[in-house]
Amino acid sequence: MYRKLLFIFLLAVIANPADAQIRKHQRKRSTNAGTLFFYWGYNRTAYTQSSIHFIGSDYDFTLKGVKATDRQPKFGANLYLNPANITIPQYNFRIGYYFTEKWALSLGVDHFNYVMSHDKEVMLDGHFDMGVDSLWEGNYNQETTTIDPNHFHYEHSGGLNYLRIELMRSFDLVELGDQRQFAITGNVGLNLGPMLTTTNFLFANEQSNRSTALSGYGVGANASARIEFFKHVFIQAEGGLAFAHLPGVKTRSDDRNQRAKQAFGLATYNVSLGLMFYIKTKNGCDSCPHW
């Protein structure tokens, strides 16, 4: 009996340093708990058709079947690489933290532009008081009309900003090199948050620019592939779907009674450049150096 206990004790003493050595040399990954990351990139976005309800003290009407596009400027070094101008194009910014193995929370903003398409037939339904507008007057009931950009225009080109929080799950897909010099990580996430709009609105011979409001909320899901270099730099390609519900768009900055309501879906993709930093050293090894 004593011999068996002595044998088990000696085996444990011998195995413990060996186990610690194995843990000490475990390969460190960007998806370990304690990893902080952020990225910046640019996107393209497509929108579903929607109905937009416009409300004012002397009008109340809806345009149905409205189409819209994004507005992404052509590439130019002074626009996309100059820190003073990088927020002009449609951009994505995110900062996140792996709070446990392969699970991360992130905060950030997706900056989109939503621009109404013109010369498209839409359905007009509603009422205009006498003298409010030069073309539309009286009552309309599901009447077909074509939007003239010189008469009517609506866009969130000052910003359709999705201020989202996201829960993300990561998957280690590929890693090369004894120090993980190259790796590919897959990610899927669910997100939600408020929508901040800055709206330009032309109606009734009046142009209003940059009317800003917290107009509603968005919910969405996305997937991405992250190509990592030397554990600190990565390039990411991401695609996502989202739904935006905007019941409180401000159309006139000086009149809170004039507003719009709409809801639509969107599909977006972006390419981003990011960095990773390692705040904690949770990798099954308390004595591992900072990395």
Short mmCIF file of C-alpha atoms in Angstrom, two decimals:
data_model
loop_
_atom_site.label_atom_id
_atom_site.label_comp_id
_atom_site.label_asym_id
_atom_site.label_seq_id
_atom_site.Cartn_x
_atom_site.Cartn_y
_atom_site.Cartn_z
CA MET A 1 0.00 0.00 0.00
CA TYR A 2 2.73 2.47 0.97
CA ARG A 3 4.71 1.59 -2.14
CA LYS A 4 1.68 2.41 -4.32
CA LEU A 5 1.18 5.78 -2.62
CA LEU A 6 4.88 6.61 -2.98
CA PHE A 7 4.77 5.70 -6.67
CA ILE A 8 1.72 7.95 -7.29
CA PHE A 9 3.42 10.85 -5.44
CA LEU A 10 6.64 10.53 -7.47
CA LEU A 11 4.65 10.32 -10.72
CA ALA A 12 2.80 13.53 -9.86
CA VAL A 13 6.06 15.37 -9.04
CA ILE A 14 7.61 14.30 -12.33
CA ALA A 15 4.50 14.99 -14.42
CA ASN A 16 3.78 18.48 -13.02
CA PRO A 17 6.91 20.24 -14.45
CA ALA A 18 6.39 18.43 -17.72
CA ASP A 19 2.77 19.60 -17.87
CA ALA A 20 3.80 23.17 -17.01
CA GLN A 21 6.41 23.08 -19.76
CA ILE A 22 3.79 21.94 -22.26
CA ARG A 23 1.43 24.72 -21.16
CA LYS A 24 4.25 27.24 -21.29
CA HIS A 25 4.84 26.47 -24.94
CA GLN A 26 1.18 26.51 -25.99
CA ARG A 27 0.72 28.59 -29.11
CA LYS A 28 -0.89 31.92 -28.28
CA ARG A 29 -3.86 32.94 -30.40
CA SER A 30 -5.71 36.15 -31.14
CA THR A 31 -8.93 34.51 -29.99
CA ASN A 32 -7.67 33.93 -26.44
CA ALA A 33 -9.30 35.81 -23.57
CA GLY A 34 -7.65 39.17 -22.97
CA THR A 35 -7.16 40.16 -26.63
CA LEU A 36 -8.08 43.74 -27.50
CA PHE A 37 -8.64 44.62 -31.16
CA PHE A 38 -9.78 47.49 -33.31
CA TYR A 39 -10.18 48.08 -37.03
CA TRP A 40 -11.08 50.72 -39.59
CA GLY A 41 -12.42 50.07 -43.07
CA TYR A 42 -14.74 51.15 -45.88
CA ASN A 43 -18.02 49.66 -47.07
CA ARG A 44 -20.53 49.36 -49.89
CA THR A 45 -24.21 48.92 -49.07
CA ALA A 46 -27.46 48.01 -50.84
CA TYR A 47 -30.98 48.74 -49.55
CA THR A 48 -34.40 47.17 -49.97
CA GLN A 49 -37.35 49.19 -51.24
CA SER A 50 -39.29 50.94 -48.50
CA SER A 51 -42.29 53.10 -47.75
CA ILE A 52 -41.50 56.53 -46.29
CA HIS A 53 -44.15 58.38 -44.29
CA PHE A 54 -43.68 62.19 -44.20
CA ILE A 55 -45.48 64.20 -41.53
CA GLY A 56 -45.84 67.95 -41.07
CA SER A 57 -48.37 70.47 -39.77
CA ASP A 58 -49.86 70.96 -43.26
CA TYR A 59 -49.12 67.65 -44.98
CA ASP A 60 -49.22 63.93 -44.28
CA PHE A 61 -48.26 61.56 -47.09
CA THR A 62 -46.49 58.30 -47.86
CA LEU A 63 -44.26 57.34 -50.78
CA LYS A 64 -44.35 53.59 -51.37
CA GLY A 65 -41.80 51.52 -53.26
CA VAL A 66 -38.95 54.00 -52.79
CA LYS A 67 -35.55 52.78 -54.00
CA ALA A 68 -32.24 54.02 -52.63
CA THR A 69 -28.51 53.60 -53.18
CA ASP A 70 -25.39 54.24 -51.16
CA ARG A 71 -22.87 56.94 -52.07
CA GLN A 72 -19.23 55.92 -51.85
CA PRO A 73 -16.71 58.36 -53.40
CA LYS A 74 -14.11 57.09 -55.82
CA PHE A 75 -10.80 56.17 -54.26
CA GLY A 76 -8.30 58.96 -53.73
CA ALA A 77 -5.32 58.98 -51.40
CA ASN A 78 -6.20 62.39 -49.98
CA LEU A 79 -9.72 61.22 -49.20
CA TYR A 80 -9.20 57.66 -47.93
CA LEU A 81 -5.75 57.94 -46.37
CA ASN A 82 -5.68 61.50 -45.05
CA PRO A 83 -6.74 61.43 -41.34
CA ALA A 84 -8.55 64.73 -41.82
CA ASN A 85 -10.84 63.23 -44.49
CA ILE A 86 -11.23 59.53 -43.69
CA THR A 87 -14.70 59.99 -42.14
CA ILE A 88 -16.12 61.38 -45.41
CA PRO A 89 -16.48 58.03 -47.22
CA GLN A 90 -18.71 55.24 -45.91
CA TYR A 91 -16.62 53.71 -43.15
CA ASN A 92 -16.64 51.07 -40.38
CA PHE A 93 -14.93 51.42 -37.02
CA ARG A 94 -14.87 48.80 -34.28
CA ILE A 95 -13.13 48.23 -30.96
CA GLY A 96 -13.59 44.89 -29.21
CA TYR A 97 -12.35 42.59 -26.47
CA TYR A 98 -12.27 38.81 -26.04
CA PHE A 99 -13.80 38.38 -22.60
CA THR A 100 -13.41 34.60 -22.79
CA GLU A 101 -11.99 32.02 -25.18
CA LYS A 102 -13.28 32.76 -28.72
CA TRP A 103 -16.08 35.09 -27.52
CA ALA A 104 -15.79 38.86 -27.91
CA LEU A 105 -17.86 41.99 -27.38
CA SER A 106 -17.32 45.03 -29.59
CA LEU A 107 -18.58 48.59 -29.97
CA GLY A 108 -18.40 50.78 -33.02
CA VAL A 109 -20.11 52.65 -35.81
CA ASP A 110 -21.03 51.71 -39.36
CA HIS A 111 -21.36 54.91 -41.39
CA PHE A 112 -23.63 54.46 -44.41
CA ASN A 113 -25.15 56.87 -46.93
CA TYR A 114 -28.79 56.39 -47.96
CA VAL A 115 -29.76 58.33 -51.12
CA MET A 116 -33.22 58.22 -52.69
CA SER A 117 -33.22 57.19 -56.36
CA HIS A 118 -34.98 59.49 -58.80
CA ASP A 119 -36.83 58.97 -62.09
CA LYS A 120 -38.43 55.88 -60.53
CA GLU A 121 -42.16 55.33 -60.24
CA VAL A 122 -43.54 55.28 -56.68
CA MET A 123 -47.01 55.23 -55.15
CA LEU A 124 -48.22 58.47 -53.53
CA ASP A 125 -50.83 58.32 -50.80
CA GLY A 126 -51.85 61.16 -48.47
CA HIS A 127 -52.88 64.78 -48.12
CA PHE A 128 -51.37 68.22 -48.83
CA ASP A 129 -52.96 71.48 -47.68
CA MET A 130 -53.59 74.16 -50.27
CA GLY A 131 -50.47 76.11 -51.22
CA VAL A 132 -48.00 73.86 -49.39
CA ASP A 133 -46.28 72.50 -52.47
CA SER A 134 -46.01 73.65 -56.07
CA LEU A 135 -46.87 70.25 -57.60
CA TRP A 136 -48.70 68.16 -55.00
CA GLU A 137 -51.97 69.47 -53.65
CA GLY A 138 -55.08 67.91 -52.15
CA ASN A 139 -55.66 64.20 -51.57
CA TYR A 140 -53.91 61.25 -53.23
CA ASN A 141 -54.93 57.61 -53.04
CA GLN A 142 -52.38 55.09 -54.31
CA GLU A 143 -51.49 57.26 -57.31
CA THR A 144 -48.40 56.58 -59.40
CA THR A 145 -45.87 59.39 -59.65
CA THR A 146 -42.25 59.87 -60.66
CA ILE A 147 -39.89 61.71 -58.33
CA ASP A 148 -38.28 64.79 -59.86
CA PRO A 149 -35.00 65.59 -58.03
CA ASN A 150 -35.60 69.32 -58.57
CA HIS A 151 -38.91 69.05 -56.75
CA PHE A 152 -38.38 66.39 -54.07
CA HIS A 153 -35.35 64.70 -52.54
CA TYR A 154 -34.60 62.75 -49.36
CA GLU A 155 -31.30 61.28 -48.22
CA HIS A 156 -29.21 60.38 -45.17
CA SER A 157 -25.95 61.39 -46.80
CA GLY A 158 -24.78 63.32 -43.77
CA GLY A 159 -24.89 59.88 -42.24
CA LEU A 160 -26.98 56.80 -41.63
CA ASN A 161 -24.89 55.80 -38.62
CA TYR A 162 -25.43 52.41 -37.02
CA LEU A 163 -24.02 52.63 -33.47
CA ARG A 164 -23.88 48.93 -32.77
CA ILE A 165 -22.84 46.59 -30.01
CA GLU A 166 -21.94 43.10 -31.18
CA LEU A 167 -21.46 39.66 -29.66
CA MET A 168 -18.97 37.69 -31.78
CA ARG A 169 -17.86 34.05 -31.88
CA SER A 170 -14.50 33.29 -33.51
CA PHE A 171 -13.06 30.13 -35.05
CA ASP A 172 -9.35 29.38 -35.60
CA LEU A 173 -9.17 28.15 -39.20
CA VAL A 174 -5.52 28.25 -40.35
CA GLU A 175 -2.19 28.98 -38.66
CA LEU A 176 1.33 28.78 -40.05
CA GLY A 177 4.75 29.31 -38.51
CA ASP A 178 6.24 28.32 -35.18
CA GLN A 179 5.21 31.73 -33.79
CA ARG A 180 1.89 31.81 -35.65
CA GLN A 181 3.24 34.32 -38.16
CA PHE A 182 0.22 33.81 -40.40
CA ALA A 183 -3.32 32.82 -39.45
CA ILE A 184 -6.89 32.97 -40.69
CA THR A 185 -9.74 33.42 -38.24
CA GLY A 186 -13.46 33.16 -39.02
CA ASN A 187 -16.03 35.20 -37.10
CA VAL A 188 -19.82 35.36 -36.84
CA GLY A 189 -21.74 37.95 -34.87
CA LEU A 190 -25.12 39.36 -33.83
CA ASN A 191 -25.52 43.09 -33.33
CA LEU A 192 -27.98 45.80 -32.37
CA GLY A 193 -27.97 49.50 -31.55
CA PRO A 194 -29.41 52.95 -32.25
CA MET A 195 -29.45 54.63 -35.66
CA LEU A 196 -28.23 58.24 -35.82
CA THR A 197 -29.32 60.00 -39.03
CA THR A 198 -28.22 63.27 -40.59
CA THR A 199 -30.80 64.02 -43.27
CA ASN A 200 -31.03 66.31 -46.29
CA PHE A 201 -34.62 67.03 -47.40
CA LEU A 202 -35.99 68.99 -50.38
CA PHE A 203 -39.74 69.56 -50.35
CA ALA A 204 -42.18 72.47 -50.82
CA ASN A 205 -39.42 74.59 -52.38
CA GLU A 206 -37.40 74.35 -49.18
CA GLN A 207 -34.02 72.61 -48.82
CA SER A 208 -32.96 71.47 -45.35
CA ASN A 209 -29.46 70.09 -44.77
CA ARG A 210 -27.97 68.13 -41.90
CA SER A 211 -31.02 67.58 -39.71
CA THR A 212 -29.65 65.18 -37.07
CA ALA A 213 -31.58 62.86 -34.74
CA LEU A 214 -31.48 59.49 -33.03
CA SER A 215 -34.09 58.15 -35.41
CA GLY A 216 -34.50 54.51 -34.43
CA TYR A 217 -32.60 51.27 -34.13
CA GLY A 218 -31.04 48.47 -36.10
CA VAL A 219 -30.52 44.73 -35.62
CA GLY A 220 -28.29 42.54 -37.73
CA ALA A 221 -25.91 39.64 -38.24
CA ASN A 222 -22.58 39.38 -39.98
CA ALA A 223 -19.72 37.04 -40.86
CA SER A 224 -16.08 37.80 -41.56
CA ALA A 225 -12.70 36.29 -42.37
CA ARG A 226 -9.63 37.80 -40.68
CA ILE A 227 -6.15 37.30 -42.14
CA GLU A 228 -3.59 37.86 -39.38
CA PHE A 229 0.12 38.66 -39.69
CA PHE A 230 2.58 38.21 -36.79
CA LYS A 231 -0.30 38.17 -34.25
CA HIS A 232 -0.74 41.95 -34.27
CA VAL A 233 -1.92 43.12 -37.71
CA PHE A 234 -4.89 41.86 -39.71
CA ILE A 235 -6.92 42.47 -42.85
CA GLN A 236 -10.60 41.62 -42.59
CA ALA A 237 -13.35 41.06 -45.15
CA GLU A 238 -16.84 41.22 -43.66
CA GLY A 239 -20.39 40.92 -44.94
CA GLY A 240 -23.64 41.48 -43.09
CA LEU A 241 -27.41 41.89 -43.17
CA ALA A 242 -29.39 44.30 -41.01
CA PHE A 243 -32.86 45.73 -40.49
CA ALA A 244 -33.32 49.44 -39.75
CA HIS A 245 -36.47 50.82 -38.11
CA LEU A 246 -36.53 54.63 -38.16
CA PRO A 247 -39.76 56.06 -36.67
CA GLY A 248 -38.28 59.45 -35.78
CA VAL A 249 -36.26 60.93 -38.66
CA LYS A 250 -35.96 64.70 -38.36
CA THR A 251 -36.50 66.34 -41.78
CA ARG A 252 -36.27 70.01 -40.72
CA SER A 253 -33.64 71.01 -38.19
CA ASP A 254 -35.73 73.99 -36.98
CA ASP A 255 -39.12 72.25 -36.78
CA ARG A 256 -39.55 69.09 -34.71
CA ASN A 257 -43.10 68.62 -36.03
CA GLN A 258 -41.76 67.79 -39.49
CA ARG A 259 -40.46 64.23 -39.55
CA ALA A 260 -40.37 60.98 -41.47
CA LYS A 261 -40.83 57.29 -40.69
CA GLN A 262 -39.39 54.35 -42.58
CA ALA A 263 -38.09 50.80 -42.25
CA PHE A 264 -35.83 48.88 -44.62
CA GLY A 265 -33.32 46.10 -44.88
CA LEU A 266 -29.72 46.45 -45.95
CA ALA A 267 -26.86 44.25 -47.12
CA THR A 268 -23.32 45.48 -46.67
CA TYR A 269 -19.72 44.41 -47.04
CA ASN A 270 -16.49 46.06 -45.97
CA VAL A 271 -12.73 45.58 -46.05
CA SER A 272 -10.81 46.75 -42.99
CA LEU A 273 -7.32 47.03 -41.54
CA GLY A 274 -6.88 46.28 -37.85
CA LEU A 275 -4.53 45.83 -34.91
CA MET A 276 -4.54 43.47 -31.92
CA PHE A 277 -3.11 43.96 -28.45
CA TYR A 278 -2.89 41.44 -25.63
CA ILE A 279 -4.00 42.76 -22.26
CA LYS A 280 -3.96 39.49 -20.33
CA THR A 281 -2.00 36.29 -20.71
CA LYS A 282 -4.74 33.69 -20.31
CA ASN A 283 -3.42 30.78 -22.24
CA GLY A 284 -3.20 28.08 -19.60
CA CYS A 285 0.14 29.49 -18.42
CA ASP A 286 0.34 32.04 -15.60
CA SER A 287 4.05 32.61 -16.14
CA CYS A 288 3.88 33.32 -19.89
CA PRO A 289 5.41 36.63 -20.92
CA HIS A 290 3.29 39.46 -22.32
CA TRP A 291 2.74 38.95 -26.04
#
